[in-house]
Coordinates of C-alpha atoms and ligand atoms in Angstrom, one line a residue:
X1 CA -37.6 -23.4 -46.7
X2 CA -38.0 -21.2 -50.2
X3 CA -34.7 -21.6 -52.4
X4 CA -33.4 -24.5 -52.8
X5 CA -29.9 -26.0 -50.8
X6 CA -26.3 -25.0 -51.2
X7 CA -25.0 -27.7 -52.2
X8 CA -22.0 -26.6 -51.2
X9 CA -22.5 -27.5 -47.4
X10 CA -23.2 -30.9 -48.1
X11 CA -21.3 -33.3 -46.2
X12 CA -18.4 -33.9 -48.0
X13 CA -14.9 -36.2 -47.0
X14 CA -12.7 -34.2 -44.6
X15 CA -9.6 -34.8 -42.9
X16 CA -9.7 -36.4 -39.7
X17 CA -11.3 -34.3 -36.9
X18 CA -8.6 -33.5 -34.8
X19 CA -6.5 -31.8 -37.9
X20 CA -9.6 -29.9 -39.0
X21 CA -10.1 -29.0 -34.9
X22 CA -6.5 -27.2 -35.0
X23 CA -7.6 -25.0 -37.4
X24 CA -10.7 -23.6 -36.1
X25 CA -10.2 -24.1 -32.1
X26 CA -7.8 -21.2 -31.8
X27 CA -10.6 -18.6 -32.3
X28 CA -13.2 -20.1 -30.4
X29 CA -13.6 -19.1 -27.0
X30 CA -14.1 -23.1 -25.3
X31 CA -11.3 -24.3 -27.3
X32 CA -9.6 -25.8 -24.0
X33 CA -13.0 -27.4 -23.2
X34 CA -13.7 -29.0 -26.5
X35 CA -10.2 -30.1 -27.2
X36 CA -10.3 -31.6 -23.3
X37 CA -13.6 -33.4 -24.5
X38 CA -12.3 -34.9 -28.2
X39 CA -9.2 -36.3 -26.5
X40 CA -11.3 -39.0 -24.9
X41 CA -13.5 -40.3 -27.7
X42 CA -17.3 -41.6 -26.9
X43 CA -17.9 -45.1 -25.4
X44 CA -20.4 -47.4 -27.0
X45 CA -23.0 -46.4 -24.4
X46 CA -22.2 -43.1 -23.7
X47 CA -23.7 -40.6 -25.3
X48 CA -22.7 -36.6 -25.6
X49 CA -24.3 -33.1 -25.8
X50 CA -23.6 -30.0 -26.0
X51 CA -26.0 -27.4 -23.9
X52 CA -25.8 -24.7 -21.3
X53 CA -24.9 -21.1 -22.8
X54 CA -26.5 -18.4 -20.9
X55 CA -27.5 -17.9 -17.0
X56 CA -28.0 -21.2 -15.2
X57 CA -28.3 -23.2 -18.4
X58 CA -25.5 -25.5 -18.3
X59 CA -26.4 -26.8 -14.5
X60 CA -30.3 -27.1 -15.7
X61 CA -28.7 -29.3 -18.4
X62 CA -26.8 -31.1 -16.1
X63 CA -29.5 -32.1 -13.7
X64 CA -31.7 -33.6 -16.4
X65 CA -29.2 -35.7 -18.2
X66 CA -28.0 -36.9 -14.6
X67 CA -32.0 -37.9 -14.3
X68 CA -32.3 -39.6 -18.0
X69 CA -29.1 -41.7 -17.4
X70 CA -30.0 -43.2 -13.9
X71 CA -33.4 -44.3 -15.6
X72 CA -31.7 -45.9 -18.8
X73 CA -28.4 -47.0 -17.5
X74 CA -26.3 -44.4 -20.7
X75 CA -23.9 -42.0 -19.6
X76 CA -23.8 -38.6 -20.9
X77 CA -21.0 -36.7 -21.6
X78 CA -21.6 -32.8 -21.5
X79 CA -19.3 -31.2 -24.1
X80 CA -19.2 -27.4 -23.5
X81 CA -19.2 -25.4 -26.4
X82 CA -18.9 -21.1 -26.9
X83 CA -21.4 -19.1 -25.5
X84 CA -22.0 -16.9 -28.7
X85 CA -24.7 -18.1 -30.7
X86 CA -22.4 -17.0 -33.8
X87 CA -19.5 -18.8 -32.6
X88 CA -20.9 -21.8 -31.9
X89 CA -22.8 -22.6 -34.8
X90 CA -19.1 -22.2 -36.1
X91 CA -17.9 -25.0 -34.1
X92 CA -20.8 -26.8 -35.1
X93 CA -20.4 -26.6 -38.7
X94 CA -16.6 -28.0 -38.5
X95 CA -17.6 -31.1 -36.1
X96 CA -20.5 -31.8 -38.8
X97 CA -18.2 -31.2 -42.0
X98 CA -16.3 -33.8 -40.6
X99 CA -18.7 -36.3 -40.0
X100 CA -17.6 -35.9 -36.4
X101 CA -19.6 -38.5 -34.1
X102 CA -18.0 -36.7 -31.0
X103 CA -21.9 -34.7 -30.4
X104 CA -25.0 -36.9 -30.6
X105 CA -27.3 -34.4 -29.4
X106 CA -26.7 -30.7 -30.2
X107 CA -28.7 -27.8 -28.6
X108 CA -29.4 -25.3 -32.0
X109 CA -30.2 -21.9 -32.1
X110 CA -33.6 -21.2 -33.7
X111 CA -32.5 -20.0 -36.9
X112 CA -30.1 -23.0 -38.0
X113 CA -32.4 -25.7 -38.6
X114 CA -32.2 -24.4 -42.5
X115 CA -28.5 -24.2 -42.4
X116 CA -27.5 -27.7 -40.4
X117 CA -30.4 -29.8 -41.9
X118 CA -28.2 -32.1 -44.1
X119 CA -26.4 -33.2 -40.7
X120 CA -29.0 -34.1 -38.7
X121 CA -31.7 -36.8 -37.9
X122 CA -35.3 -36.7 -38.5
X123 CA -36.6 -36.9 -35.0
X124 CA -40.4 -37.9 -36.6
X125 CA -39.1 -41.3 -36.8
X126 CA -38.5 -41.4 -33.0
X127 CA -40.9 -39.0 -31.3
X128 CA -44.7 -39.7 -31.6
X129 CA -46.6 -37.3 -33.7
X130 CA -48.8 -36.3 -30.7
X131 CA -46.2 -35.4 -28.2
X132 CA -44.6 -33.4 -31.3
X133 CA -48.4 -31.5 -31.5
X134 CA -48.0 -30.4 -27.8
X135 CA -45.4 -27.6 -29.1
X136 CA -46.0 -24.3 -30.7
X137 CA -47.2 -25.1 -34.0
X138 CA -44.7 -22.1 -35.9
X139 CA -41.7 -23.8 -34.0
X140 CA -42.3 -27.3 -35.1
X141 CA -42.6 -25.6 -39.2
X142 CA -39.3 -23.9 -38.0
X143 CA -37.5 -26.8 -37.3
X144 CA -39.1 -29.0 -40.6
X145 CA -37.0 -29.1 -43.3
X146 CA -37.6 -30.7 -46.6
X147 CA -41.2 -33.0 -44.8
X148 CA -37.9 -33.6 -41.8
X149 CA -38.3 -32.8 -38.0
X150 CA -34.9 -32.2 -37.6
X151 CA -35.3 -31.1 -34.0
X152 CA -38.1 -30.6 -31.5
X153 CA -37.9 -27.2 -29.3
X154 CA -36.6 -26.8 -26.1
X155 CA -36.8 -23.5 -25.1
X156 CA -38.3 -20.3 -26.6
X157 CA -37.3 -16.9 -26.6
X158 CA -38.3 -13.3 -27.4
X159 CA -36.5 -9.9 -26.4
X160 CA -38.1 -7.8 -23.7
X161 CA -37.5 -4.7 -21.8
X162 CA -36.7 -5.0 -18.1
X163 CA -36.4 -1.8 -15.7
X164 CA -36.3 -0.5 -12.1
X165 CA -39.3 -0.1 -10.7
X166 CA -38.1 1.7 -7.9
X167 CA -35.8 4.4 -9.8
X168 CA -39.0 4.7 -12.4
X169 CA -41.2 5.4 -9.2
X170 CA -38.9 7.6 -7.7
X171 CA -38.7 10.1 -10.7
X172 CA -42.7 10.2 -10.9
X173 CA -42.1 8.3 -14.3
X174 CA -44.4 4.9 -15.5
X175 CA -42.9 2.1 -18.4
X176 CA -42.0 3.5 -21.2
X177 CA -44.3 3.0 -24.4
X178 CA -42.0 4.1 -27.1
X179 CA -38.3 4.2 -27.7
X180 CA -38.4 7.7 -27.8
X181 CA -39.2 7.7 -24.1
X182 CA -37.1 5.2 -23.5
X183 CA -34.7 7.7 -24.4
X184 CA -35.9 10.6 -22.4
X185 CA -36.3 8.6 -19.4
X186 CA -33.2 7.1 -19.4
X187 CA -31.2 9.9 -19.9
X188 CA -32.7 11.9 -17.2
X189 CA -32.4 9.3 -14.3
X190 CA -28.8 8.2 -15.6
X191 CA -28.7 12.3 -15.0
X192 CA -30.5 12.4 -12.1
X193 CA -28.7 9.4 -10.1
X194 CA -24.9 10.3 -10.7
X195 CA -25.9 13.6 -9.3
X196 CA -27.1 12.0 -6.3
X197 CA -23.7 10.3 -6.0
X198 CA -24.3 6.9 -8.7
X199 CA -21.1 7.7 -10.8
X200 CA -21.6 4.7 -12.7
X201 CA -25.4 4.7 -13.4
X202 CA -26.2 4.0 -16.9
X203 CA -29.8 4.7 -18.5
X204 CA -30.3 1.5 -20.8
X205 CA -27.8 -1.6 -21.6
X206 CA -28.1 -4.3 -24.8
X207 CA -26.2 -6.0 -26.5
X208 CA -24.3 -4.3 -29.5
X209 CA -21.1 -6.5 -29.9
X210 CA -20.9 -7.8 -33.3
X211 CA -22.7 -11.1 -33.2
X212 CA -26.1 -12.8 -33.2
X213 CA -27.2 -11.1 -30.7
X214 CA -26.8 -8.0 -32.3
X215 CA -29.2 -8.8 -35.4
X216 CA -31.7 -10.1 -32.3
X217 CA -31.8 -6.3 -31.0
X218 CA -31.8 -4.5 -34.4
X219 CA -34.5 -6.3 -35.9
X220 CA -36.5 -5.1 -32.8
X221 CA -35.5 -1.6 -33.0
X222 CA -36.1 -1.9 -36.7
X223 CA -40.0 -4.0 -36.6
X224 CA -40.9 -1.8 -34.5
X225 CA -40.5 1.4 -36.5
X226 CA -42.2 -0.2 -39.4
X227 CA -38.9 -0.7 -41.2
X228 CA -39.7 -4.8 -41.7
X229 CA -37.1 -7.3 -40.9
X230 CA -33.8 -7.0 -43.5
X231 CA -35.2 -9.5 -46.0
X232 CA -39.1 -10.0 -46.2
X233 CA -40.8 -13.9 -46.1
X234 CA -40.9 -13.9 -49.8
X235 CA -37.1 -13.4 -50.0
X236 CA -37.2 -9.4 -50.7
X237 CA -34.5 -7.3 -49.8
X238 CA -36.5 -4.7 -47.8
X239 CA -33.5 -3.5 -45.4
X240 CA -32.8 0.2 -47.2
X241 CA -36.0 2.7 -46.1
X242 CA -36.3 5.4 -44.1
X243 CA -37.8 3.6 -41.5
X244 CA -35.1 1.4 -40.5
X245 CA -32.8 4.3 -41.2
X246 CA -35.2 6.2 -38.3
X247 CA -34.5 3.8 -35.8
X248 CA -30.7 3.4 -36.5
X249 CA -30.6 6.8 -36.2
X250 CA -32.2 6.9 -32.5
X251 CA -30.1 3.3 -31.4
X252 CA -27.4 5.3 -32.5
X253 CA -27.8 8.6 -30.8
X254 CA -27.4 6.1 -27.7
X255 CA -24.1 5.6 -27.6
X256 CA -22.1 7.4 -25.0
X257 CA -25.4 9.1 -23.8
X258 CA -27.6 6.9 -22.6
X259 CA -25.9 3.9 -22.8
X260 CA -21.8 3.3 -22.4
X261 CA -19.8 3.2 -25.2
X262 CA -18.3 0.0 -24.0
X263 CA -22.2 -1.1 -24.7
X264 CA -20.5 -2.0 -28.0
X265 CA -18.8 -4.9 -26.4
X266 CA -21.8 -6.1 -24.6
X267 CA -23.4 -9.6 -25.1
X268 CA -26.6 -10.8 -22.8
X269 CA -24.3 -11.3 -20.0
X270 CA -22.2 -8.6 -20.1
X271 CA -25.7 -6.6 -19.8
X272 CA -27.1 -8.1 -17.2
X273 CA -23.8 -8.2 -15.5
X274 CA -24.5 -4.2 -15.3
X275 CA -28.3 -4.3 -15.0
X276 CA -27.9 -6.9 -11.9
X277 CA -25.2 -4.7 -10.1
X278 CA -27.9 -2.2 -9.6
X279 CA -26.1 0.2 -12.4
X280 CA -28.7 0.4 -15.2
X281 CA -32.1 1.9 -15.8
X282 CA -33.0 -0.4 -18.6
X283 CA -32.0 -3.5 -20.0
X284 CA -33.0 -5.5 -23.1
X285 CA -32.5 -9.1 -22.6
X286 CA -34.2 -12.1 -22.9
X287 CA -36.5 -14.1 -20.6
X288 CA -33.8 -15.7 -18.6
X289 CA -32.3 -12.7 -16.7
X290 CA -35.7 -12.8 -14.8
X291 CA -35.1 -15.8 -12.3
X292 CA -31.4 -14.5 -12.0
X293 CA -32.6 -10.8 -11.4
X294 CA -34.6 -11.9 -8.7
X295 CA -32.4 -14.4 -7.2
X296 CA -31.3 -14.3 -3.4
X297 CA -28.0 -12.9 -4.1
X298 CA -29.0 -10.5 -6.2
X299 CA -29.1 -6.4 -5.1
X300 CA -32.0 -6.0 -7.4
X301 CA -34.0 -8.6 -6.6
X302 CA -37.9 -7.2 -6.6
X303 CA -36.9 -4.1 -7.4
X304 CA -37.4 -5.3 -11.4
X305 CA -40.3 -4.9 -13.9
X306 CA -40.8 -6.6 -17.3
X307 CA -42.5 -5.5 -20.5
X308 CA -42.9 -5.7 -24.1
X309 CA -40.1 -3.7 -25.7
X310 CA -41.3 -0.3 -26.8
X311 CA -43.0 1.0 -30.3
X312 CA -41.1 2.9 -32.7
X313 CA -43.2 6.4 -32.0
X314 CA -46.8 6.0 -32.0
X315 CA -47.2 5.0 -35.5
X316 CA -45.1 1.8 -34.7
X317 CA -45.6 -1.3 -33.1
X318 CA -44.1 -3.5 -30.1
X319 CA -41.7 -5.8 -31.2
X320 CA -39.5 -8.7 -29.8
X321 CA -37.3 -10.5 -31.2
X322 CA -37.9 -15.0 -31.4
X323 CA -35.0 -16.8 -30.3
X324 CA -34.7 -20.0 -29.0
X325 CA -32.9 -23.3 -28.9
X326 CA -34.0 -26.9 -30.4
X327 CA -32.5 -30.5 -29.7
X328 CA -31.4 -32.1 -32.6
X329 CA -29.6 -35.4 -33.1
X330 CA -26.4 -35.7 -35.6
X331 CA -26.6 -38.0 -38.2
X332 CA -22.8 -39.3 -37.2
X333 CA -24.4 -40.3 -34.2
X334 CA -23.5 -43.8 -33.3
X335 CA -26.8 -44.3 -31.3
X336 CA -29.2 -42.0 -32.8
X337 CA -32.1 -44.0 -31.1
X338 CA -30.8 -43.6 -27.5
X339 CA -29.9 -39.9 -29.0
X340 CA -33.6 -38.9 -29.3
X341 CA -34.7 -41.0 -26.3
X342 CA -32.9 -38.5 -24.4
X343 CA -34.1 -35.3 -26.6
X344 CA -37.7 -36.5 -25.8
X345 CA -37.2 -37.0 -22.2
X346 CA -35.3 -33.1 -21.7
X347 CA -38.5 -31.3 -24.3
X348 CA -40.9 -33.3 -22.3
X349 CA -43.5 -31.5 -20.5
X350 CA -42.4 -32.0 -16.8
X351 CA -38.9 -30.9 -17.7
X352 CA -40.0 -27.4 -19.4
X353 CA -42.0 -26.9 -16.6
X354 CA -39.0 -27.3 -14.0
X355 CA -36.7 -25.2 -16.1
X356 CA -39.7 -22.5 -16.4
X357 CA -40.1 -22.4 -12.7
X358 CA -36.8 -22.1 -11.5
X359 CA -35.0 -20.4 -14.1
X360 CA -37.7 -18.5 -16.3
X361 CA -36.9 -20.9 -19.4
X362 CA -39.6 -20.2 -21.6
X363 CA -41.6 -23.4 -22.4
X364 CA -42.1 -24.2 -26.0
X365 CA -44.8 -26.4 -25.2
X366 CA -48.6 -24.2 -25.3
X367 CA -50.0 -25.9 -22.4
X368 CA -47.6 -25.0 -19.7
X369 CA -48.6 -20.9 -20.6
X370 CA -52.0 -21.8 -18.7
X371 CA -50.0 -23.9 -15.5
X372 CA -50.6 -22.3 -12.4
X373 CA -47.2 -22.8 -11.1
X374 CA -45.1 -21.8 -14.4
X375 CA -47.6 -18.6 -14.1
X376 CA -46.4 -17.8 -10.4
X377 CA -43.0 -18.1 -10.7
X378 CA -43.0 -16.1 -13.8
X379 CA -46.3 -13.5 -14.3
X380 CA -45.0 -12.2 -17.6
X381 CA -45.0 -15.3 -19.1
X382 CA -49.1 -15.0 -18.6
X383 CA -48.6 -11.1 -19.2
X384 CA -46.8 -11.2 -22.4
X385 CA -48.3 -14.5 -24.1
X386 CA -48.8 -12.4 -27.1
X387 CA -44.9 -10.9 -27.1
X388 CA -43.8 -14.6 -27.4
X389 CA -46.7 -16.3 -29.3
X390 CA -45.8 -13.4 -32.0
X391 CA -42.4 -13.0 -31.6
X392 CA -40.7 -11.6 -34.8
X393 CA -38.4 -14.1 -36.9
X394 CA -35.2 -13.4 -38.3
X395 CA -35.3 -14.0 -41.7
X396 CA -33.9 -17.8 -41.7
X397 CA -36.2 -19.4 -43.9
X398 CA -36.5 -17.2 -46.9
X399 CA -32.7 -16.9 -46.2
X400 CA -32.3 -20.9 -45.9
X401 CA -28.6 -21.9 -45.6
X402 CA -27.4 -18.4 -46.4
X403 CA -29.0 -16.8 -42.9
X404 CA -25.6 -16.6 -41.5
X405 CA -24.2 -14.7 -44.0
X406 CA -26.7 -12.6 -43.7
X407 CA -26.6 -12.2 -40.2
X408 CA -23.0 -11.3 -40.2
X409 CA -23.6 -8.7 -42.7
X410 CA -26.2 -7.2 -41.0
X411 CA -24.7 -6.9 -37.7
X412 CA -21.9 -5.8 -39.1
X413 CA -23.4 -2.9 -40.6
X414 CA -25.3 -1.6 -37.9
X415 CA -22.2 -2.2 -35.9
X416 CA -20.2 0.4 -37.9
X417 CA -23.5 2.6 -37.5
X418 CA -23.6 2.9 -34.0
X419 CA -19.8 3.0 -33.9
X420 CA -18.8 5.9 -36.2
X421 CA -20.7 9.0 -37.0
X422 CA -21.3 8.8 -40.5
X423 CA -24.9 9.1 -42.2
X424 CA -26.7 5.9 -42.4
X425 CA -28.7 5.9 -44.9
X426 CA -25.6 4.9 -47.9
X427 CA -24.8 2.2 -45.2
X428 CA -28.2 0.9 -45.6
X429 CA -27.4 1.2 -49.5
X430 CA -24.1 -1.0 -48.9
X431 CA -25.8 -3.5 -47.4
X432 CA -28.7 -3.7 -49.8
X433 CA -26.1 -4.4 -52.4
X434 CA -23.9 -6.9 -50.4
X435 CA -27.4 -8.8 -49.6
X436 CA -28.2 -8.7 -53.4
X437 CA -24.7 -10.1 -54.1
X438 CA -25.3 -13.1 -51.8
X439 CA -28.4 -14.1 -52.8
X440 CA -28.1 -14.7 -56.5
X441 CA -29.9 -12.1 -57.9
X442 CA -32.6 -12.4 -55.3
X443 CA -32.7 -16.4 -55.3
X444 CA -32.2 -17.7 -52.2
Ligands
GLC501 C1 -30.5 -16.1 -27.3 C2 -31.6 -16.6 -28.3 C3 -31.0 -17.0 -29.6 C4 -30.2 -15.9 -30.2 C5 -29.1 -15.5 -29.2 C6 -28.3 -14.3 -29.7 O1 -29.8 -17.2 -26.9 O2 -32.4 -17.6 -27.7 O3 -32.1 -17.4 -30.5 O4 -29.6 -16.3 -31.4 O5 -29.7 -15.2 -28.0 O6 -27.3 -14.0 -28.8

């Protein structure tokens, strides 16, 4: 981590939980779930985490625990917390403030290690070094902090491009290479289809509501045009060039063309909810929508291809997005030893591979790229090794405990530029200066 800590987020005295609870529940969407799980406080014993977000997350979750607590006798409580990456680090960051011991283990989005260190465990003291080495070796640096391993990685990400292989074939057209066919070849089969009676046929869905997910999709449109990511490794502010004002311009020009202006709204389910119904060209969307894709139920099942997202033009370069969540145990833990018994049982080998081959959970651990039966289930794991060994980071670590900030800023931005109509380059401008603001004269 460059910069050194806010000390401002360090854990400080608070009132009790359930007063500071009242004021943040209201605006998060599992309010009723979280209030239902604080009103019955943890057991010596029992332990409780929070996972599942996205797809069949939350019942994969549930199927380990229910494994780790037959074989050790602990029960585990799940708490169920927001799907929005944004809002529930939010939720996160009040529990922690107040020293809340109501989450022992917490499933963490790959860019808040810098933010929620001070809260959290170091896991090296309970996890050999060895099993630690099996990961990827840039996840296990993501998630040190300060010489701490303040959680080991469950599950990694990186955005890709999904399309219909039948309505590609149909129109005589092959994968798109560059957004700028993207573009051409969307438009013309979202033409081409509601002529031929698909009213509701869109050429390409992401997710564009403002949140996380939103600075996951504009970094790629940005890297890929050469435009860097917002704020460089070193700590630079690099977001206002012509590059990144090139590919705003084209995500833009999407908006009520090729994609529906209620696109806007869209998260990663929202997106596949379209993509799956059979009602979208193209979809950007992480690994997961694969296994659900292709499910029985599914009226697009086989009918889907995967690739790298495309280049910005052919000067630019394929780029996707990393993402990904870690296990990490809070240091208001009341059994932070049973705590990381059970993170080291659900990052354990055997259990990325079950998550891999039913639900297209990308393993974090290298070896299980090379198993034959992670490799069948899912052949773009194999195919796009490179796409995830070299995903692109958001800038969290030169960004350290101001990332969200950040975040918000950015996504915010490039919300209002694919929302209104106005030139983008003085948005750019804006945003440079807000960034300078927040980070101290270029100090992180
Ligand atoms: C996925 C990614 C995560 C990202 C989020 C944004 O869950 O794994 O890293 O922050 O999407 O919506």
């Amino acid at each position: 981590m460059t910069g050194h800590r806010d000390r401002s987020v360090q854990p400080r005295p608070e009132p009790p939980l359930r007063a500071r609870l009242r004021g943040v529940l209201p605006c998060l969407a599992a309010a009723a779930a979280l209030a239902l799980a604080v009103s019955a406080p943890a057991q010596a014993g029992t332990l409780s985490i929070s996972c599942g977000a996205l797809g069949r997350e939350l019942q994969l979750c549930q199927d380990a625990v229910d494994a780790w607590s037959r074989r050790t006798g602990h029960s585990v409580r799940i708490v169920s917390t927001p799907n929005s990456a944004s809002e529930r680090l939010a939720l996160y960051q009040q529990l922690l403030a107040a020293h809340s011991p109501d989450i022992d283990v917490l499933q963490i989005d790959v860019v808040w290690p810098g933010t929620l260190a001070p809260h959290l465990v170091d896991l090296s003291r309970y996890i050999p070094q060895a099993v630690v080495d099996q990961h990827f070796e840039a996840l296990i640096a993501n998630n040190t902090v300060d010489g701490a391993l303040v959680a080991m990685p469950w599950f990694t990400d990186a955005g890709v491009l999904y399309y219909r292989k039948d309505l590609l074939e149909k129109y005589g057209e092959t994968p798109p290479q560059t957004w700028q066919a993207l573009t051409r070849i969307a438009r013309r089969i979202q033409a081409g289809e509601r002529e031929a009676g698909h009213p509701r046929m869109q050429g390409f869905v992401f997710q564009a509501k403002g949140y996380e997910g939103l600075t996951c999709n504009a970094l790629e449109w940005i890297d890929s045009f050469g435009g860097g990511t917002v704020i460089a490794a070193d700590g630079r502010i690099t977001i206002d060039n012509p590059h990144a004002v090139a590919a705003l311009e084209l995500a833009a020009s999407w908006i009520d063309d090729i994609a529906p202006l209620g696109v806007l709204n869209y998260d990663e389910e929202e997106s596949r909810g379209v993509f799956q119904s059979g009602n979208a060209v193209f979809m950007r969307n992480w690994p997961y929508a694969w296994a659900l894709a292709n499910a029985e139920d599914s009226p697009i099942r086989g009918k889907v291809g995967v690739i790298a997202l495309p280049r910005g033009g052919d000067a630019g370069h394929h780029s996707g997005t990393l993402g990904g969540w870690q296990l990490a145990v809070s240091r208001y833990s009341s059994d932070p030893a049973a705590a990381a018994d059970l993170v080291a049982f659900l990052t354990r080998y055997d259990e990325q591979k079950r998550r891999a081959v039913s639900a297209a959970y990308n393993p974090t651990i290298v070896a299980l790229y090379k198993d034959a039966d992670v490799l069948e289930a899912v052949p773009f794991f194999g195919q796009l090794y490179d796409s995830f060994a070299h995903a692109v980071a958001r800038p969290s670590r030169a960004t350290g405990n101001r990332y969200n900030r950040v975040s918000a800023a950015f996504y915010n931005t490039v919300h209002d530029i694919l929302s209104k109509p106005d030139p983008v380059t003085p948005q750019l401008q804006t945003l440079r200066r807000r960034l300078e603001r927040l980070s101290r004269g270029g100090h992180w």
